[in-house]
Backbone as a printed PyTorch tensor [residue, N CA C, xyz], in Angstrom:
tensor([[[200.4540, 105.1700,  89.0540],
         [201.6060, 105.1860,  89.9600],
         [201.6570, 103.8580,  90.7120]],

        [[202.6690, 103.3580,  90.7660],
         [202.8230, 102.5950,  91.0400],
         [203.6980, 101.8740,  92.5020]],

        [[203.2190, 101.1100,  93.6070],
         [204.2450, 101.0160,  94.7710],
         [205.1470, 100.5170,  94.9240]],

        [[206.4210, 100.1420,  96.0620],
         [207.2900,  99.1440,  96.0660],
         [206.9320,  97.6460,  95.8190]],

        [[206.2530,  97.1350,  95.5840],
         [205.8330,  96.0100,  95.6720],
         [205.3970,  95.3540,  94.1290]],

        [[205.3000,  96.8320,  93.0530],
         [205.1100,  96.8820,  91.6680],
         [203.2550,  96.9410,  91.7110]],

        [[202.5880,  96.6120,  92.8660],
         [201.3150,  97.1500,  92.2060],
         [200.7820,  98.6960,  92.4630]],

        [[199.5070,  98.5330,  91.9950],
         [199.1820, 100.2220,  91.7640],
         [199.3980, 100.7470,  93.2250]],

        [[198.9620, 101.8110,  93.1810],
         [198.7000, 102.5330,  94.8190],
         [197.2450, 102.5330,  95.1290]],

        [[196.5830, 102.4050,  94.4270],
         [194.9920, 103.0780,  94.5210],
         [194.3020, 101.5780,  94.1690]],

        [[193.2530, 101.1680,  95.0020],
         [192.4130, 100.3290,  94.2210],
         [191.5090, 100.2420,  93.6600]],

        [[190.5640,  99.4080,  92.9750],
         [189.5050,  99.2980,  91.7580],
         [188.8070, 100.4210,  92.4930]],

        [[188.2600, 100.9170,  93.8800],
         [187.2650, 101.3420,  94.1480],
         [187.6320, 102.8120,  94.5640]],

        [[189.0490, 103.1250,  94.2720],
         [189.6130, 104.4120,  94.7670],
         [190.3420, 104.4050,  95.8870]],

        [[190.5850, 103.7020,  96.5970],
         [191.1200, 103.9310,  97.8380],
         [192.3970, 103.8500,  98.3250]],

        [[193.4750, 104.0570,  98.5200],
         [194.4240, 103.7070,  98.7850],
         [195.0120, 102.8620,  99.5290]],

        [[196.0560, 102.0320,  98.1070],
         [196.5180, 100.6290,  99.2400],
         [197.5250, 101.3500,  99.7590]],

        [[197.9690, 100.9850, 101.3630],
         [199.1370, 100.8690, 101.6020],
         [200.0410, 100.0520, 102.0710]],

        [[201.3120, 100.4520, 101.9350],
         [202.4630,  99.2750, 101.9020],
         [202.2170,  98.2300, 103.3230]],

        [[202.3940,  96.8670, 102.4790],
         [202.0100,  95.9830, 103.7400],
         [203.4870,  96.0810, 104.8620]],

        [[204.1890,  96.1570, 104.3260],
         [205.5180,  96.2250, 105.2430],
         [206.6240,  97.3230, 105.0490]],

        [[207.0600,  97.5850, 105.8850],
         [208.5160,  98.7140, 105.5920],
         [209.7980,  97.4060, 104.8360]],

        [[210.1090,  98.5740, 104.2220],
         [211.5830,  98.3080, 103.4800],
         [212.6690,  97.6600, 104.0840]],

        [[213.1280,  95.9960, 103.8640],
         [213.6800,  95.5730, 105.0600],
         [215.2860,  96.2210, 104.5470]],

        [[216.2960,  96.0030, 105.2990],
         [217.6970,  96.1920, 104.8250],
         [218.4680,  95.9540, 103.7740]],

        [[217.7060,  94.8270, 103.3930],
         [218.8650,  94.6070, 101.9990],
         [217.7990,  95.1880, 100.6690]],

        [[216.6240,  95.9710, 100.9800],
         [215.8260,  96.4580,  99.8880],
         [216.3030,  98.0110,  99.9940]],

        [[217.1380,  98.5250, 100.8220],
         [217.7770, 100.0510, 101.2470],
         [218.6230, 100.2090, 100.2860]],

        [[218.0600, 101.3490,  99.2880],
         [219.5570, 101.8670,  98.3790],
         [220.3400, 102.7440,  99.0160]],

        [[221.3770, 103.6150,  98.3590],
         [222.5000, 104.5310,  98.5520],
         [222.2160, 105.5940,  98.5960]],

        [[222.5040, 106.1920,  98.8240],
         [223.0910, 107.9700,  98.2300],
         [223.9910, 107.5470,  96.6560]],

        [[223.8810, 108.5890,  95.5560],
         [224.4300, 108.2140,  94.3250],
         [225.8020, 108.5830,  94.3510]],

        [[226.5060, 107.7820,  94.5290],
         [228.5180, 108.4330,  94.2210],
         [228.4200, 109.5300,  93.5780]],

        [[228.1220, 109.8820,  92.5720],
         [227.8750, 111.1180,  91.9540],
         [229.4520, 111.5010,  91.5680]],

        [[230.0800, 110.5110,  90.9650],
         [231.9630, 110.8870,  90.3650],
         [231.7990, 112.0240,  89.7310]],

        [[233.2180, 113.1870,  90.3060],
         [233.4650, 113.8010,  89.6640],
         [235.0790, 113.8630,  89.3330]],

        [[235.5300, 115.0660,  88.0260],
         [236.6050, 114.9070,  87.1710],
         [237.2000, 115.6300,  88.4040]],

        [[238.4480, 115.1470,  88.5240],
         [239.1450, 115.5720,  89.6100],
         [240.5460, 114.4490,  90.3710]],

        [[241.3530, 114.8430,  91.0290],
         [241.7470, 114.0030,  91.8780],
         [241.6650, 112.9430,  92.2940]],

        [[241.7920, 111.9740,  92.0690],
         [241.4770, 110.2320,  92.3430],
         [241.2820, 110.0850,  93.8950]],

        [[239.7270, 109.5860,  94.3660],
         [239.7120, 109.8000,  95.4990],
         [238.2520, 108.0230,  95.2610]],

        [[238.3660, 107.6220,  96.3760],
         [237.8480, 106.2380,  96.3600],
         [237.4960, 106.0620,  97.7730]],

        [[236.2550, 105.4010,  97.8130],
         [235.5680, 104.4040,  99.1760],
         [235.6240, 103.3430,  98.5540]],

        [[235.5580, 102.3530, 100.0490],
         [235.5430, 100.9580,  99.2410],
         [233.6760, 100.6940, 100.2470]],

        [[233.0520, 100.5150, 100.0380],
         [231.6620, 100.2250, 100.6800],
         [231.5640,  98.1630, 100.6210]],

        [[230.2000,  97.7870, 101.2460],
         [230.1850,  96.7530, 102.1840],
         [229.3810,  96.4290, 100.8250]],

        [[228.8760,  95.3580, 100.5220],
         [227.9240,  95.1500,  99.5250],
         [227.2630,  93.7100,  99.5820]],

        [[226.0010,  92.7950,  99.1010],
         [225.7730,  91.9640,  99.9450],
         [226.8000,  90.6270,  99.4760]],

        [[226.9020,  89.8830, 100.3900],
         [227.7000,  88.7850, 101.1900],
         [228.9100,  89.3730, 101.1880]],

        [[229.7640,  88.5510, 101.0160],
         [231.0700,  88.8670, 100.9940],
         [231.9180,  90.0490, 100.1260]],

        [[230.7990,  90.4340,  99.5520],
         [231.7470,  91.5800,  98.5200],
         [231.6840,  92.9830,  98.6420]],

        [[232.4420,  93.0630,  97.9860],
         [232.7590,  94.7710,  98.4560],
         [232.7950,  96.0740,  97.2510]],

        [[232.0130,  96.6800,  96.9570],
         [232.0390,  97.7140,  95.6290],
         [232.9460,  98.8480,  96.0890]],

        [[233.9160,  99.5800,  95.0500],
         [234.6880, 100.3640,  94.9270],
         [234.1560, 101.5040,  94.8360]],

        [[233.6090, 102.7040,  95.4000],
         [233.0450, 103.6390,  94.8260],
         [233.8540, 104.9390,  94.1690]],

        [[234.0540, 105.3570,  92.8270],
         [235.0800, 106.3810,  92.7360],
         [234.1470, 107.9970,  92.8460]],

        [[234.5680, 108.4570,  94.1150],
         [234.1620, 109.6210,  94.1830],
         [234.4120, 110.5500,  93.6020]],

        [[235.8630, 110.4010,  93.0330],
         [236.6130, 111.7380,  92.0630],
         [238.1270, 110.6770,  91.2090]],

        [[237.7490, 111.1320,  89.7660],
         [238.8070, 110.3770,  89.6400],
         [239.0790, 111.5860,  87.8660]],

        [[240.0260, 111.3580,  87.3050],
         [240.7170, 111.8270,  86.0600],
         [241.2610, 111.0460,  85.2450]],

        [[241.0490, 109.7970,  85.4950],
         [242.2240, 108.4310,  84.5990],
         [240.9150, 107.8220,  83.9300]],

        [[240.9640, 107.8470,  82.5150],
         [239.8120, 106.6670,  81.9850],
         [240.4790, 105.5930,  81.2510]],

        [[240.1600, 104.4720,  80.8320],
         [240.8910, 103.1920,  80.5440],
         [239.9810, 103.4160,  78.8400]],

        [[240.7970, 103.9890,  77.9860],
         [239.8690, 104.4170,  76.3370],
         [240.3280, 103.5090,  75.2590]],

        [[239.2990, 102.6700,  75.2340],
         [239.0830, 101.8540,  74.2480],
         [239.5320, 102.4440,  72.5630]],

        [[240.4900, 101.9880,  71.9110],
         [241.0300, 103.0050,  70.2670],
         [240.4570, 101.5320,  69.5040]],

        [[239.5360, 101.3460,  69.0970],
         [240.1100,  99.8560,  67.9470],
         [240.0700,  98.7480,  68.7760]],

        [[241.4340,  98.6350,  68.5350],
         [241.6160,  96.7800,  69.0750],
         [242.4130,  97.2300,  70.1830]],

        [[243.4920,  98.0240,  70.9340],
         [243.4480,  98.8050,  72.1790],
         [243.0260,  99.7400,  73.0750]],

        [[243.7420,  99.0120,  74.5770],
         [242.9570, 100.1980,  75.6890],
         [244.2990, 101.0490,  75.5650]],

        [[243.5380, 102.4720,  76.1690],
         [244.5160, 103.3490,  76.3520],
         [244.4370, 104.0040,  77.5260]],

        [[245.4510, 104.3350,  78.6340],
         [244.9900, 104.7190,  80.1340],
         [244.6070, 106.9570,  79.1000]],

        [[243.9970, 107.1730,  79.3320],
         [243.7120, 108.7210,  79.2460],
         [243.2530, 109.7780,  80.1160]],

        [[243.7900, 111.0030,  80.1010],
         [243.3730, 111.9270,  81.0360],
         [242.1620, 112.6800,  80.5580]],

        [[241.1270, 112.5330,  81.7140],
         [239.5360, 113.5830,  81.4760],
         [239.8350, 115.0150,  81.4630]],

        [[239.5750, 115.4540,  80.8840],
         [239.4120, 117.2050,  80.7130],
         [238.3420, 117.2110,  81.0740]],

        [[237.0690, 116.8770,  80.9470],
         [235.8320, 117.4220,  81.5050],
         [234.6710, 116.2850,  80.7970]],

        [[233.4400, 116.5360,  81.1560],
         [232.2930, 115.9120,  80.9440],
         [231.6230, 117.1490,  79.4910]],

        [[231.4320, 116.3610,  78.1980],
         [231.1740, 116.9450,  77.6950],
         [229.5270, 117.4980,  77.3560]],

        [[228.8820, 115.5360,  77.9010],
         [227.1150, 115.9360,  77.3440],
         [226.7350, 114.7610,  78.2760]],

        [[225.6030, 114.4280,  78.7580],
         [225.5180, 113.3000,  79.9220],
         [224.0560, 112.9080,  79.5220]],

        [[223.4440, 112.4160,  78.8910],
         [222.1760, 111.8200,  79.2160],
         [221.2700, 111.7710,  80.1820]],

        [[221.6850, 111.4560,  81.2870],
         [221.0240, 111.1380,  82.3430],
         [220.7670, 112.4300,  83.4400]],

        [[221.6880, 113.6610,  83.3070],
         [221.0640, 114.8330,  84.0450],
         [221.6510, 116.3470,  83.5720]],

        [[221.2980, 116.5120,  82.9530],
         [221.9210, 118.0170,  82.2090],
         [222.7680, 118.7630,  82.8560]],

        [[222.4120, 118.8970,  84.1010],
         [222.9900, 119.3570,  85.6440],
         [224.2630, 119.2930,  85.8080]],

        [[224.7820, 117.5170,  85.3670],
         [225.7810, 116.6300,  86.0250],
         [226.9690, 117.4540,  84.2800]],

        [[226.3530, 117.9270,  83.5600],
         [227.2150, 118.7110,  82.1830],
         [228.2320, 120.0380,  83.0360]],

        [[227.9100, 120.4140,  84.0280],
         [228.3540, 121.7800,  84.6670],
         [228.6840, 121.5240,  85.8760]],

        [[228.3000, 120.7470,  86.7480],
         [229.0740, 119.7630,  87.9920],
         [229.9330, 119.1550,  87.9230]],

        [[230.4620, 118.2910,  86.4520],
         [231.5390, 117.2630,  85.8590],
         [231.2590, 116.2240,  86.3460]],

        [[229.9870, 115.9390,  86.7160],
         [229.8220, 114.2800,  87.2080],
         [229.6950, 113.3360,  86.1900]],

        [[230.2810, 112.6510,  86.5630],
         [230.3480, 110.9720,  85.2940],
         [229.5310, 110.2340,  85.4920]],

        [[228.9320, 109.8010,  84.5110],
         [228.2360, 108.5680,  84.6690],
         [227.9510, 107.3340,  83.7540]],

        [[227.6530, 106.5070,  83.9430],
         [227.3500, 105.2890,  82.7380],
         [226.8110, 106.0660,  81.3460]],

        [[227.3750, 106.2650,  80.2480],
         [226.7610, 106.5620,  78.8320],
         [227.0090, 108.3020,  78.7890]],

        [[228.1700, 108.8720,  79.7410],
         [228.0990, 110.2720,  79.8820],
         [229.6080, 110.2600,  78.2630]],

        [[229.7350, 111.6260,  77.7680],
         [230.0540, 111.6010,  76.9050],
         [231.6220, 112.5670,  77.3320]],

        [[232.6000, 112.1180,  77.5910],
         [233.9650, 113.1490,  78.4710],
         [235.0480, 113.4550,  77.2270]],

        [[235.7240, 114.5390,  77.8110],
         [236.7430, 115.1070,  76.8690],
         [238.1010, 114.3040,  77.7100]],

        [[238.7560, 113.4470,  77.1180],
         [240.0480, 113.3230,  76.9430],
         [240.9950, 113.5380,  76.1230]],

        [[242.0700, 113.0300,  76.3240],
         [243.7840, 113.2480,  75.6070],
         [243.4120, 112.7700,  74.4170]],

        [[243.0080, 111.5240,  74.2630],
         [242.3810, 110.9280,  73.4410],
         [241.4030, 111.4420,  72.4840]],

        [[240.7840, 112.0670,  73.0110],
         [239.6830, 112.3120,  72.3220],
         [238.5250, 112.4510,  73.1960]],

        [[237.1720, 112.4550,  72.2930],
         [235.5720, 112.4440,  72.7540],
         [235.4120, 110.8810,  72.7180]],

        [[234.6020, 110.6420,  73.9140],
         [234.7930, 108.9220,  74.1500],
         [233.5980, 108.9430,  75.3260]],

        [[232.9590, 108.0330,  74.6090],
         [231.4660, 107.7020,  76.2500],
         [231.8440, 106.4290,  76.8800]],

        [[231.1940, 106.8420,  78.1460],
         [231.7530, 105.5930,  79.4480],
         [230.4720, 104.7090,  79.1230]],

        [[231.7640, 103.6620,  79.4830],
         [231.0140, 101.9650,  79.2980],
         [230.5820, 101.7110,  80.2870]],

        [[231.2260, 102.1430,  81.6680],
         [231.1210, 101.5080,  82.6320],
         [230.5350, 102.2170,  84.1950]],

        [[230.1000, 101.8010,  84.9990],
         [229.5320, 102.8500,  86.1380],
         [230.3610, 102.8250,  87.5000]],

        [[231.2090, 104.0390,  87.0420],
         [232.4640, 104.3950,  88.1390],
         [231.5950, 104.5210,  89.7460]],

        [[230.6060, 104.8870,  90.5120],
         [230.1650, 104.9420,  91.4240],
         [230.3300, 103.2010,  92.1060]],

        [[230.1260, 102.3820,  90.9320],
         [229.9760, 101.0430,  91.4440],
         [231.0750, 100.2480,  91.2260]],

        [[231.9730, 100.7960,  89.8920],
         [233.0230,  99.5800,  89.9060],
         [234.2660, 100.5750,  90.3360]],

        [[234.5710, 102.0460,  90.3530],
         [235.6810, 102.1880,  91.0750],
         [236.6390, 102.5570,  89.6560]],

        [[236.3060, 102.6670,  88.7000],
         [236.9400, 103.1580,  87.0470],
         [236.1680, 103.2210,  85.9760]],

        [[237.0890, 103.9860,  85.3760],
         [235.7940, 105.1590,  83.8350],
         [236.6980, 104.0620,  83.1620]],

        [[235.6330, 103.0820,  82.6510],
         [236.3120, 102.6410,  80.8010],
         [235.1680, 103.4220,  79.9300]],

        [[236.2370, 103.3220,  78.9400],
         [235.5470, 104.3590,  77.5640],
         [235.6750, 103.7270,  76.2920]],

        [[234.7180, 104.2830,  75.3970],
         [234.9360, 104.0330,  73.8770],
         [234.9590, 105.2030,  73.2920]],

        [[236.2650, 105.4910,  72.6400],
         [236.1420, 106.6740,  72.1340],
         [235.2030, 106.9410,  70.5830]],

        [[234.9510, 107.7970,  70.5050],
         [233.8840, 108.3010,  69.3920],
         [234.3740, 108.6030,  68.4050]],

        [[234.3430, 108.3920,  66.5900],
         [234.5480, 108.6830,  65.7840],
         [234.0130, 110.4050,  65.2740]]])
């Protein structure tokens, strides 16, 4: 196991290192947006220097890649998700989650919590 700092926790002799310093501010993550299929609903959050990330809290519009065009498409639902089995029966989206649109079955390219829109490639 390993600490913030990337070394072990424990040393050669057993003992436990601990952290030389607390976590300054710009090492502080989030709470996860956690998008779900629904109503288009958006924060815009502070991010470092000057910029600003879009967070989509709830959205239904995906931008679906056919070929050599995009196509704007409506989500019907989250079909299979990789990343939390959970998020299959919640409808949460996420980077590489697999959604039912107009279109078709199509996995997200992109991570709506951070950029604020679902692009997709739809699936053969």
């Amino acid at each position: 196991m390993k600490d913030q700092s990337g070394r072990r926790k424990r040393k050669r002799t057993g003992g436990l290192r601990r952290p030389s310093s607390n976590k300054k501010r710009h090492e502080l993550g989030r709470e996860p947006a956690e998008t779900t299929v629904g109503e288009p609903r958006f924060r815009v959050i502070d991010s470092r220097g000057t910029e600003e990330k879009t967070r989509a809290l709830s959205t239904n519009v995906a931008q679906v890649a056919t070929g050599e065009e995009t196509v704007e498409a409506e989500i019907e639902g989250v079909e299979e998700n990789p990343s939390n089995v959970n998020y299959v029966r919640r409808n949460i989206i996420t980077k590489g989650a697999v959604i039912a649109t107009s279109e078709g079955e199509a996995r997200v390219t992109s991570r709506p919590g951070q950029t604020g829109q679902v692009n997709a490639v739809l699936i053969e």
